[in-house]
Short mmCIF file of N, CA and C in Angstrom, two decimals:
data_model
loop_
_atom_site.label_atom_id
_atom_site.label_comp_id
_atom_site.label_asym_id
_atom_site.label_seq_id
_atom_site.Cartn_x
_atom_site.Cartn_y
_atom_site.Cartn_z
N MET U 47 30.51 46.45 46.16
CA MET U 47 29.17 46.34 45.77
C MET U 47 28.91 46.40 44.22
N GLU U 48 29.75 47.18 43.57
CA GLU U 48 29.55 47.30 42.11
C GLU U 48 29.79 45.98 41.41
N LYS U 49 30.82 45.23 41.78
CA LYS U 49 31.04 43.98 41.12
C LYS U 49 30.00 42.93 41.39
N ARG U 50 29.43 42.99 42.57
CA ARG U 50 28.41 42.09 42.87
C ARG U 50 27.20 42.26 41.96
N GLY U 51 26.81 43.42 41.62
CA GLY U 51 25.66 43.70 40.70
C GLY U 51 25.98 43.22 39.31
N GLN U 52 27.23 43.31 38.86
CA GLN U 52 27.59 42.85 37.60
C GLN U 52 27.53 41.27 37.53
N LEU U 53 27.92 40.60 38.61
CA LEU U 53 27.94 39.17 38.63
C LEU U 53 26.47 38.57 38.60
N GLU U 54 25.55 39.33 39.33
CA GLU U 54 24.18 38.94 39.29
C GLU U 54 23.53 39.15 37.90
N SER U 55 23.99 40.15 37.21
CA SER U 55 23.50 40.37 35.82
C SER U 55 24.01 39.23 34.87
N VAL U 56 25.23 38.83 35.05
CA VAL U 56 25.79 37.78 34.22
C VAL U 56 25.09 36.49 34.56
N ASP U 57 24.82 36.31 35.83
CA ASP U 57 24.07 34.99 36.18
C ASP U 57 22.68 34.92 35.56
N VAL U 58 21.99 36.12 35.53
CA VAL U 58 20.69 36.17 34.96
C VAL U 58 20.73 35.85 33.46
N VAL U 59 21.75 36.50 32.73
CA VAL U 59 21.89 36.25 31.32
C VAL U 59 22.21 34.78 31.10
N LEU U 60 23.11 34.18 31.84
CA LEU U 60 23.52 32.83 31.56
C LEU U 60 22.31 31.88 31.94
N SER U 61 21.60 32.20 32.98
CA SER U 61 20.46 31.28 33.18
C SER U 61 19.36 31.39 32.10
N LEU U 62 19.20 32.59 31.54
CA LEU U 62 18.25 32.72 30.39
C LEU U 62 18.74 32.02 29.13
N VAL U 63 20.01 32.08 28.91
CA VAL U 63 20.57 31.33 27.79
C VAL U 63 20.42 29.83 28.00
N LEU U 64 20.75 29.28 29.13
CA LEU U 64 20.58 27.89 29.41
C LEU U 64 19.08 27.48 29.37
N LEU U 65 18.21 28.29 29.79
CA LEU U 65 16.77 28.07 29.69
C LEU U 65 16.34 27.95 28.23
N MET U 66 16.81 28.87 27.37
CA MET U 66 16.50 28.83 25.93
C MET U 66 17.03 27.59 25.30
N VAL U 67 18.24 27.17 25.65
CA VAL U 67 18.87 25.95 25.07
C VAL U 67 17.99 24.78 25.57
N ALA U 68 17.66 24.71 26.76
CA ALA U 68 16.80 23.60 27.18
C ALA U 68 15.43 23.56 26.54
N LEU U 69 14.83 24.64 26.37
CA LEU U 69 13.52 24.67 25.69
C LEU U 69 13.64 24.34 24.19
N GLY U 70 14.69 24.75 23.56
CA GLY U 70 15.05 24.43 22.18
C GLY U 70 15.23 22.87 22.03
N TYR U 71 15.97 22.29 22.92
CA TYR U 71 16.22 20.85 22.97
C TYR U 71 14.89 20.09 23.12
N ALA U 72 14.11 20.58 24.10
CA ALA U 72 12.89 19.89 24.32
C ALA U 72 11.90 19.97 23.10
N TYR U 73 11.92 21.14 22.44
CA TYR U 73 11.13 21.30 21.25
C TYR U 73 11.60 20.36 20.12
N ARG U 74 12.90 20.23 20.01
CA ARG U 74 13.45 19.43 18.89
C ARG U 74 13.09 17.93 19.19
N VAL U 75 13.18 17.46 20.43
CA VAL U 75 12.80 16.10 20.81
C VAL U 75 11.30 15.86 20.51
N ALA U 76 10.55 16.85 20.90
CA ALA U 76 9.08 16.66 20.71
C ALA U 76 8.78 16.65 19.18
N GLU U 77 9.40 17.46 18.37
CA GLU U 77 9.21 17.41 16.93
C GLU U 77 9.66 16.17 16.34
N ALA U 78 10.77 15.54 16.72
CA ALA U 78 11.26 14.28 16.29
C ALA U 78 10.23 13.14 16.57
N ASN U 79 9.78 13.16 17.83
CA ASN U 79 8.84 12.21 18.22
C ASN U 79 7.48 12.28 17.42
N TYR U 80 7.05 13.54 17.15
CA TYR U 80 5.82 13.66 16.34
C TYR U 80 6.13 13.21 14.94
N TYR U 81 7.28 13.47 14.33
CA TYR U 81 7.54 12.94 12.98
C TYR U 81 7.55 11.43 12.96
N ALA U 82 8.19 10.82 13.99
CA ALA U 82 8.19 9.33 13.96
C ALA U 82 6.82 8.78 14.16
N PHE U 83 6.02 9.40 14.98
CA PHE U 83 4.66 8.95 15.13
C PHE U 83 3.87 9.08 13.91
N LYS U 84 4.03 10.12 13.11
CA LYS U 84 3.38 10.37 11.88
C LYS U 84 3.80 9.31 10.89
N GLN U 85 5.04 9.07 10.79
CA GLN U 85 5.47 8.01 9.89
C GLN U 85 5.02 6.67 10.17
N ASP U 86 4.93 6.27 11.48
CA ASP U 86 4.32 5.03 11.87
C ASP U 86 2.83 4.91 11.46
N GLU U 87 2.13 6.09 11.67
CA GLU U 87 0.69 6.11 11.28
C GLU U 87 0.54 5.89 9.81
N ILE U 88 1.37 6.54 9.01
CA ILE U 88 1.32 6.35 7.53
C ILE U 88 1.59 4.94 7.10
N LEU U 89 2.60 4.31 7.76
CA LEU U 89 2.92 2.85 7.45
C LEU U 89 1.86 1.96 7.80
N THR U 90 1.18 2.21 8.96
CA THR U 90 0.15 1.35 9.43
C THR U 90 -1.11 1.49 8.47
N GLU U 91 -1.36 2.75 8.07
CA GLU U 91 -2.47 2.95 7.15
C GLU U 91 -2.16 2.25 5.78
N LEU U 92 -1.00 2.39 5.28
CA LEU U 92 -0.63 1.73 4.01
C LEU U 92 -0.77 0.18 4.17
N ARG U 93 -0.33 -0.36 5.32
CA ARG U 93 -0.31 -1.79 5.52
C ARG U 93 -1.86 -2.29 5.51
N VAL U 94 -2.63 -1.54 6.20
CA VAL U 94 -4.07 -1.95 6.28
C VAL U 94 -4.79 -1.85 4.90
N PHE U 95 -4.59 -0.78 4.26
CA PHE U 95 -5.28 -0.63 2.98
C PHE U 95 -4.61 -1.52 1.84
N GLY U 96 -3.28 -1.66 1.87
CA GLY U 96 -2.57 -2.46 0.94
C GLY U 96 -2.94 -3.91 1.05
N SER U 97 -3.04 -4.43 2.33
CA SER U 97 -3.40 -5.81 2.53
C SER U 97 -4.78 -6.08 2.10
N SER U 98 -5.71 -5.17 2.37
CA SER U 98 -7.12 -5.34 1.95
C SER U 98 -7.25 -5.28 0.45
N ALA U 99 -6.47 -4.44 -0.25
CA ALA U 99 -6.50 -4.42 -1.73
C ALA U 99 -5.91 -5.67 -2.32
N ALA U 100 -4.84 -6.22 -1.70
CA ALA U 100 -4.28 -7.49 -2.18
C ALA U 100 -5.29 -8.65 -2.01
N GLU U 101 -6.04 -8.63 -0.92
CA GLU U 101 -7.11 -9.63 -0.67
C GLU U 101 -8.19 -9.56 -1.78
N LEU U 102 -8.61 -8.26 -2.02
CA LEU U 102 -9.64 -8.12 -2.98
C LEU U 102 -9.18 -8.38 -4.45
N LEU U 103 -7.89 -8.22 -4.68
CA LEU U 103 -7.31 -8.56 -5.98
C LEU U 103 -7.58 -9.98 -6.37
N VAL U 104 -7.41 -10.90 -5.36
CA VAL U 104 -7.53 -12.30 -5.65
C VAL U 104 -8.93 -12.89 -5.30
N THR U 105 -9.86 -12.07 -4.82
CA THR U 105 -11.22 -12.56 -4.49
C THR U 105 -12.37 -11.81 -5.11
N SER U 106 -12.13 -10.62 -5.66
CA SER U 106 -13.25 -9.76 -6.12
C SER U 106 -13.68 -10.24 -7.51
N GLU U 107 -14.93 -10.09 -7.74
CA GLU U 107 -15.45 -10.39 -9.10
C GLU U 107 -14.96 -9.45 -10.15
N ALA U 108 -14.45 -8.30 -9.77
CA ALA U 108 -13.92 -7.33 -10.71
C ALA U 108 -12.63 -7.75 -11.30
N THR U 109 -11.88 -8.64 -10.64
CA THR U 109 -10.57 -9.07 -11.08
C THR U 109 -10.43 -10.61 -11.33
N THR U 110 -11.27 -11.38 -10.70
CA THR U 110 -10.99 -12.84 -10.73
C THR U 110 -11.72 -13.50 -11.94
N CYS U 111 -11.31 -14.74 -12.25
CA CYS U 111 -11.76 -15.49 -13.35
C CYS U 111 -13.20 -15.95 -13.09
N LYS U 112 -14.06 -15.87 -14.15
CA LYS U 112 -15.38 -16.43 -13.98
C LYS U 112 -15.44 -17.80 -14.64
N CYS U 113 -15.93 -18.71 -13.86
CA CYS U 113 -16.02 -20.10 -14.33
C CYS U 113 -17.48 -20.36 -14.71
N THR U 114 -17.66 -20.73 -15.96
CA THR U 114 -19.01 -21.00 -16.53
C THR U 114 -19.19 -22.47 -16.44
N VAL U 115 -20.28 -22.91 -15.72
CA VAL U 115 -20.57 -24.36 -15.58
C VAL U 115 -21.33 -24.77 -16.79
N LEU U 116 -22.46 -24.26 -17.01
CA LEU U 116 -23.30 -24.48 -18.26
C LEU U 116 -23.86 -23.15 -18.64
N PRO U 117 -23.67 -22.74 -19.87
CA PRO U 117 -24.12 -21.38 -20.22
C PRO U 117 -25.71 -21.28 -20.05
N GLY U 118 -26.05 -20.17 -19.43
CA GLY U 118 -27.47 -19.90 -19.24
C GLY U 118 -28.08 -20.52 -17.99
N THR U 119 -27.37 -21.26 -17.20
CA THR U 119 -27.90 -21.87 -15.96
C THR U 119 -27.81 -21.01 -14.80
N GLY U 120 -26.93 -20.02 -14.77
CA GLY U 120 -26.79 -19.16 -13.67
C GLY U 120 -25.95 -19.77 -12.52
N ASN U 121 -25.31 -20.87 -12.82
CA ASN U 121 -24.50 -21.50 -11.82
C ASN U 121 -23.01 -21.18 -11.92
N ASP U 122 -22.74 -20.05 -12.56
CA ASP U 122 -21.40 -19.57 -12.74
C ASP U 122 -20.82 -19.06 -11.36
N PHE U 123 -19.53 -19.22 -11.23
CA PHE U 123 -18.86 -18.75 -9.98
C PHE U 123 -17.56 -18.16 -10.32
N TYR U 124 -16.94 -17.43 -9.32
CA TYR U 124 -15.62 -16.86 -9.51
C TYR U 124 -14.62 -17.59 -8.72
N ILE U 125 -13.45 -17.68 -9.33
CA ILE U 125 -12.31 -18.54 -8.75
C ILE U 125 -11.37 -17.65 -7.99
N THR U 126 -11.21 -17.95 -6.72
CA THR U 126 -10.20 -17.18 -5.86
C THR U 126 -8.76 -17.53 -6.37
N ASN U 127 -8.00 -16.53 -6.40
CA ASN U 127 -6.56 -16.63 -6.82
C ASN U 127 -6.37 -16.96 -8.31
N CYS U 128 -7.44 -16.69 -9.04
CA CYS U 128 -7.29 -16.84 -10.59
C CYS U 128 -7.56 -15.38 -11.08
N ILE U 129 -6.56 -14.66 -11.57
CA ILE U 129 -6.79 -13.37 -12.04
C ILE U 129 -7.08 -13.34 -13.48
N ASP U 130 -8.13 -12.70 -13.88
CA ASP U 130 -8.45 -12.56 -15.23
C ASP U 130 -7.68 -11.34 -15.88
N ILE U 131 -6.70 -11.62 -16.72
CA ILE U 131 -5.84 -10.62 -17.27
C ILE U 131 -6.66 -9.57 -18.01
N GLN U 132 -7.62 -9.99 -18.72
CA GLN U 132 -8.40 -9.02 -19.53
C GLN U 132 -9.14 -8.02 -18.59
N LYS U 133 -9.60 -8.48 -17.50
CA LYS U 133 -10.32 -7.66 -16.52
C LYS U 133 -9.47 -6.59 -15.89
N ILE U 134 -8.31 -7.02 -15.44
CA ILE U 134 -7.42 -5.99 -14.71
C ILE U 134 -6.81 -5.06 -15.81
N GLN U 135 -6.57 -5.44 -16.95
CA GLN U 135 -6.05 -4.54 -17.90
C GLN U 135 -7.15 -3.61 -18.46
N GLY U 136 -8.43 -4.01 -18.43
CA GLY U 136 -9.53 -3.19 -18.94
C GLY U 136 -10.17 -2.34 -17.92
N VAL U 137 -9.81 -2.49 -16.65
CA VAL U 137 -10.40 -1.62 -15.65
C VAL U 137 -9.85 -0.18 -15.73
N ALA U 138 -10.66 0.78 -15.85
CA ALA U 138 -10.26 2.17 -16.03
C ALA U 138 -9.62 2.71 -14.72
N ASN U 139 -10.17 2.32 -13.55
CA ASN U 139 -9.61 2.77 -12.29
C ASN U 139 -9.42 1.64 -11.39
N LEU U 140 -8.30 0.98 -11.40
CA LEU U 140 -8.05 -0.20 -10.61
C LEU U 140 -8.17 0.06 -9.16
N ALA U 141 -7.76 1.21 -8.65
CA ALA U 141 -7.89 1.51 -7.33
C ALA U 141 -9.34 1.57 -6.79
N GLN U 142 -10.20 2.10 -7.62
CA GLN U 142 -11.62 2.12 -7.30
C GLN U 142 -12.22 0.67 -7.35
N ALA U 143 -11.71 -0.16 -8.34
CA ALA U 143 -12.15 -1.47 -8.32
C ALA U 143 -11.79 -2.32 -7.09
N LEU U 144 -10.65 -1.90 -6.47
CA LEU U 144 -10.21 -2.59 -5.24
C LEU U 144 -10.60 -1.87 -3.98
N HIS U 145 -11.59 -1.03 -4.08
CA HIS U 145 -12.21 -0.23 -3.01
C HIS U 145 -11.21 0.67 -2.29
N LEU U 146 -10.34 1.24 -2.99
CA LEU U 146 -9.39 2.23 -2.41
C LEU U 146 -9.82 3.61 -2.79
N SER U 147 -9.68 4.53 -1.91
CA SER U 147 -10.05 5.93 -2.14
C SER U 147 -9.11 6.52 -3.10
N ASP U 148 -9.47 7.77 -3.53
CA ASP U 148 -8.58 8.50 -4.51
C ASP U 148 -7.23 8.94 -3.90
N ARG U 149 -7.17 8.80 -2.62
CA ARG U 149 -5.85 9.16 -1.89
C ARG U 149 -4.79 8.13 -2.17
N PHE U 150 -5.15 6.99 -2.69
CA PHE U 150 -4.18 5.91 -2.88
C PHE U 150 -3.95 5.53 -4.39
N GLY U 151 -2.70 5.24 -4.74
CA GLY U 151 -2.42 4.77 -6.03
C GLY U 151 -2.13 3.31 -5.87
N VAL U 152 -2.40 2.50 -7.00
CA VAL U 152 -2.15 1.09 -6.96
C VAL U 152 -1.61 0.64 -8.33
N HIS U 153 -0.67 -0.30 -8.23
CA HIS U 153 -0.09 -0.84 -9.39
C HIS U 153 0.00 -2.35 -9.26
N VAL U 154 -0.37 -3.22 -10.20
CA VAL U 154 -0.34 -4.64 -10.17
C VAL U 154 0.59 -5.12 -11.28
N SER U 155 1.50 -5.96 -10.94
CA SER U 155 2.36 -6.64 -11.85
C SER U 155 2.21 -8.12 -11.86
N VAL U 156 1.97 -8.81 -12.96
CA VAL U 156 1.86 -10.21 -13.01
C VAL U 156 3.15 -10.64 -13.76
N VAL U 157 4.00 -11.38 -13.12
CA VAL U 157 5.35 -11.63 -13.65
C VAL U 157 5.41 -12.44 -14.90
N ASN U 158 5.00 -13.63 -14.94
CA ASN U 158 5.14 -14.49 -16.13
C ASN U 158 4.23 -14.06 -17.34
N ALA U 159 3.09 -13.52 -16.98
CA ALA U 159 2.17 -13.04 -17.94
C ALA U 159 2.58 -11.75 -18.59
N GLY U 160 3.50 -11.01 -17.92
CA GLY U 160 4.04 -9.76 -18.37
C GLY U 160 2.97 -8.63 -18.39
N VAL U 161 2.19 -8.69 -17.40
CA VAL U 161 1.06 -7.72 -17.33
C VAL U 161 1.39 -6.64 -16.27
N GLU U 162 1.15 -5.42 -16.64
CA GLU U 162 1.24 -4.25 -15.81
C GLU U 162 -0.10 -3.53 -15.82
N ALA U 163 -0.72 -3.32 -14.71
CA ALA U 163 -2.05 -2.57 -14.64
C ALA U 163 -2.04 -1.61 -13.53
N GLY U 164 -2.93 -0.64 -13.69
CA GLY U 164 -3.07 0.41 -12.64
C GLY U 164 -2.33 1.61 -12.94
N ASP U 165 -2.00 2.37 -11.85
CA ASP U 165 -1.20 3.52 -11.97
C ASP U 165 0.21 3.29 -12.19
N PRO U 166 0.93 4.19 -12.83
CA PRO U 166 2.35 4.04 -12.97
C PRO U 166 3.01 4.21 -11.54
N LEU U 167 4.05 3.43 -11.34
CA LEU U 167 4.71 3.54 -10.01
C LEU U 167 5.36 4.94 -9.88
N PRO U 168 5.32 5.51 -8.66
CA PRO U 168 5.84 6.89 -8.50
C PRO U 168 7.37 6.83 -8.69
N ALA U 169 7.87 7.96 -9.19
CA ALA U 169 9.26 8.13 -9.39
C ALA U 169 10.01 8.51 -8.20
N ASP U 170 9.36 9.13 -7.18
CA ASP U 170 10.04 9.59 -6.01
C ASP U 170 10.18 8.44 -5.01
N ASN U 171 10.72 8.71 -3.85
CA ASN U 171 11.00 7.58 -2.88
C ASN U 171 10.03 7.59 -1.76
N ARG U 172 8.67 7.78 -2.09
CA ARG U 172 7.66 7.74 -1.10
C ARG U 172 7.51 6.28 -0.58
N GLN U 173 6.85 6.14 0.56
CA GLN U 173 6.62 4.85 1.25
C GLN U 173 5.56 4.10 0.41
N MET U 174 5.75 2.86 0.29
CA MET U 174 4.80 1.95 -0.40
C MET U 174 4.62 0.69 0.31
N TYR U 175 3.49 0.08 0.13
CA TYR U 175 3.23 -1.34 0.62
C TYR U 175 3.15 -2.20 -0.55
N SER U 176 3.84 -3.36 -0.51
CA SER U 176 3.71 -4.29 -1.64
C SER U 176 3.48 -5.72 -1.00
N GLU U 177 2.79 -6.52 -1.75
CA GLU U 177 2.44 -7.86 -1.29
C GLU U 177 2.43 -8.72 -2.59
N ARG U 178 2.95 -9.88 -2.39
CA ARG U 178 3.00 -10.90 -3.55
C ARG U 178 1.98 -12.00 -3.20
N ARG U 179 1.39 -12.40 -4.28
CA ARG U 179 0.39 -13.49 -4.27
C ARG U 179 0.61 -14.58 -5.38
N VAL U 180 0.59 -15.82 -4.96
CA VAL U 180 0.72 -16.83 -5.98
C VAL U 180 -0.69 -16.99 -6.55
N ILE U 181 -0.72 -16.91 -7.90
CA ILE U 181 -2.08 -16.87 -8.56
C ILE U 181 -2.03 -17.77 -9.77
N MET U 182 -3.18 -17.90 -10.40
CA MET U 182 -3.29 -18.46 -11.75
C MET U 182 -3.76 -17.30 -12.69
N ALA U 183 -2.90 -17.02 -13.67
CA ALA U 183 -3.33 -16.00 -14.63
C ALA U 183 -4.02 -16.57 -15.82
N HIS U 184 -5.18 -16.05 -16.10
CA HIS U 184 -6.00 -16.56 -17.24
C HIS U 184 -6.61 -15.39 -17.94
N SER U 185 -6.81 -15.51 -19.22
CA SER U 185 -7.37 -14.45 -19.93
C SER U 185 -8.75 -14.80 -20.37
N GLY U 186 -9.80 -14.12 -19.79
CA GLY U 186 -11.15 -14.35 -20.08
C GLY U 186 -11.73 -15.41 -19.15
N ASP U 187 -13.05 -15.76 -19.40
CA ASP U 187 -13.75 -16.73 -18.65
C ASP U 187 -13.13 -18.11 -18.87
N ILE U 188 -13.31 -19.00 -17.89
CA ILE U 188 -12.84 -20.33 -17.89
C ILE U 188 -13.96 -21.30 -17.81
N THR U 189 -13.94 -22.34 -18.53
CA THR U 189 -15.05 -23.32 -18.44
C THR U 189 -14.73 -24.31 -17.29
N LYS U 190 -15.75 -25.07 -16.93
CA LYS U 190 -15.54 -26.03 -15.79
C LYS U 190 -14.54 -27.10 -16.26
N SER U 191 -14.70 -27.61 -17.48
CA SER U 191 -13.83 -28.60 -17.99
C SER U 191 -12.36 -28.09 -17.99
N GLU U 192 -12.12 -26.84 -18.41
CA GLU U 192 -10.73 -26.30 -18.40
C GLU U 192 -10.26 -26.15 -16.94
N LEU U 193 -11.08 -25.81 -16.02
CA LEU U 193 -10.69 -25.72 -14.66
C LEU U 193 -10.27 -27.05 -14.08
N GLU U 194 -11.08 -28.09 -14.43
CA GLU U 194 -10.74 -29.44 -14.00
C GLU U 194 -9.36 -29.88 -14.48
N LYS U 195 -9.07 -29.65 -15.80
CA LYS U 195 -7.80 -29.88 -16.37
C LYS U 195 -6.68 -29.12 -15.61
N CYS U 196 -6.96 -27.93 -15.27
CA CYS U 196 -5.99 -27.10 -14.59
C CYS U 196 -5.68 -27.74 -13.17
N MET U 197 -6.75 -28.12 -12.54
CA MET U 197 -6.58 -28.80 -11.16
C MET U 197 -5.84 -30.05 -11.26
N ASN U 198 -6.06 -30.77 -12.28
CA ASN U 198 -5.31 -32.13 -12.46
C ASN U 198 -3.95 -31.93 -13.02
N GLY U 199 -3.59 -30.73 -13.47
CA GLY U 199 -2.25 -30.44 -14.05
C GLY U 199 -2.05 -30.85 -15.44
N THR U 200 -3.14 -31.10 -16.20
CA THR U 200 -3.08 -31.54 -17.60
C THR U 200 -3.29 -30.46 -18.61
N SER U 201 -3.41 -29.20 -18.13
CA SER U 201 -3.57 -28.20 -19.10
C SER U 201 -2.37 -27.23 -18.96
N ALA U 202 -1.81 -26.87 -20.14
CA ALA U 202 -0.62 -26.00 -20.26
C ALA U 202 -1.09 -24.49 -20.07
N ALA U 203 -2.41 -24.28 -20.19
CA ALA U 203 -2.91 -22.88 -20.07
C ALA U 203 -2.94 -22.34 -18.67
N CYS U 204 -2.81 -23.18 -17.72
CA CYS U 204 -3.05 -22.77 -16.27
C CYS U 204 -1.67 -23.03 -15.53
N LYS U 205 -0.79 -22.08 -15.70
CA LYS U 205 0.48 -22.15 -14.86
C LYS U 205 0.40 -21.20 -13.70
N ARG U 206 1.12 -21.55 -12.71
CA ARG U 206 1.24 -20.71 -11.50
C ARG U 206 1.99 -19.44 -11.91
N ASP U 207 1.58 -18.34 -11.31
CA ASP U 207 2.20 -17.08 -11.65
C ASP U 207 2.29 -16.29 -10.36
N VAL U 208 2.97 -15.20 -10.28
CA VAL U 208 3.15 -14.39 -9.10
C VAL U 208 2.66 -12.98 -9.43
N ALA U 209 1.61 -12.47 -8.64
CA ALA U 209 1.12 -11.09 -8.82
C ALA U 209 1.65 -10.26 -7.64
N THR U 210 2.15 -9.15 -7.94
CA THR U 210 2.61 -8.17 -6.96
C THR U 210 1.80 -6.94 -6.98
N ILE U 211 1.26 -6.55 -5.87
CA ILE U 211 0.49 -5.31 -5.85
C ILE U 211 1.24 -4.28 -5.01
N TYR U 212 1.30 -3.07 -5.50
CA TYR U 212 1.94 -1.89 -4.84
C TYR U 212 0.85 -0.92 -4.43
N VAL U 213 0.83 -0.46 -3.26
CA VAL U 213 -0.16 0.61 -2.84
C VAL U 213 0.67 1.75 -2.22
N TRP U 214 0.33 2.92 -2.52
CA TRP U 214 0.97 4.09 -1.96
C TRP U 214 0.00 5.25 -1.80
N ARG U 215 0.33 6.22 -1.07
CA ARG U 215 -0.47 7.46 -0.95
C ARG U 215 -0.13 8.45 -2.02
N ARG U 216 -1.10 8.97 -2.62
CA ARG U 216 -0.85 9.96 -3.74
C ARG U 216 -0.36 11.26 -3.07
N ASP U 217 -0.94 11.68 -2.04
CA ASP U 217 -0.63 12.96 -1.32
C ASP U 217 0.61 12.68 -0.37
N LEU U 218 1.52 13.51 -0.48
CA LEU U 218 2.70 13.46 0.48
C LEU U 218 2.36 14.22 1.72
N ILE U 219 2.52 13.59 2.86
CA ILE U 219 2.37 14.24 4.14
C ILE U 219 3.70 14.56 4.79
N ASP U 220 3.93 15.80 5.13
CA ASP U 220 5.15 16.16 5.87
C ASP U 220 5.05 16.01 7.32
#
């Protein structure tokens, strides 16, 4: 009888140990799944806001070239995919100009023009969204006749360029 009671005690202790191991493993798996879900959520958010900011970079009046038809007529228009270098360098808060909240940082690099605008790129290895756009980089307003020369390929002032926009979250989420 005495040995039987000892065996039952050992059985209870072993089953409690196995139960704790199983619960620990289940908790670890749940935590890993939550972390993966959170990372996917952050990437999706970056993709959505970054893509919208890239589209606004090449279409917004705050960044694109203004074409003057005849001064004083009011028939001026903005050219899609023509970035005004003076505008993007002169904007105090590029993220705000691209309708991003303060939670996001943004940096724009125009390759051949050698232009860097916006926030400095973060030094850590946080997740970022980047997108490249083929653009025409111009400094200041462009006249209709200059635009026509650019379209015909007879103007050296209108070369194709590549703009890269980087968007990241300022706050790190664990």
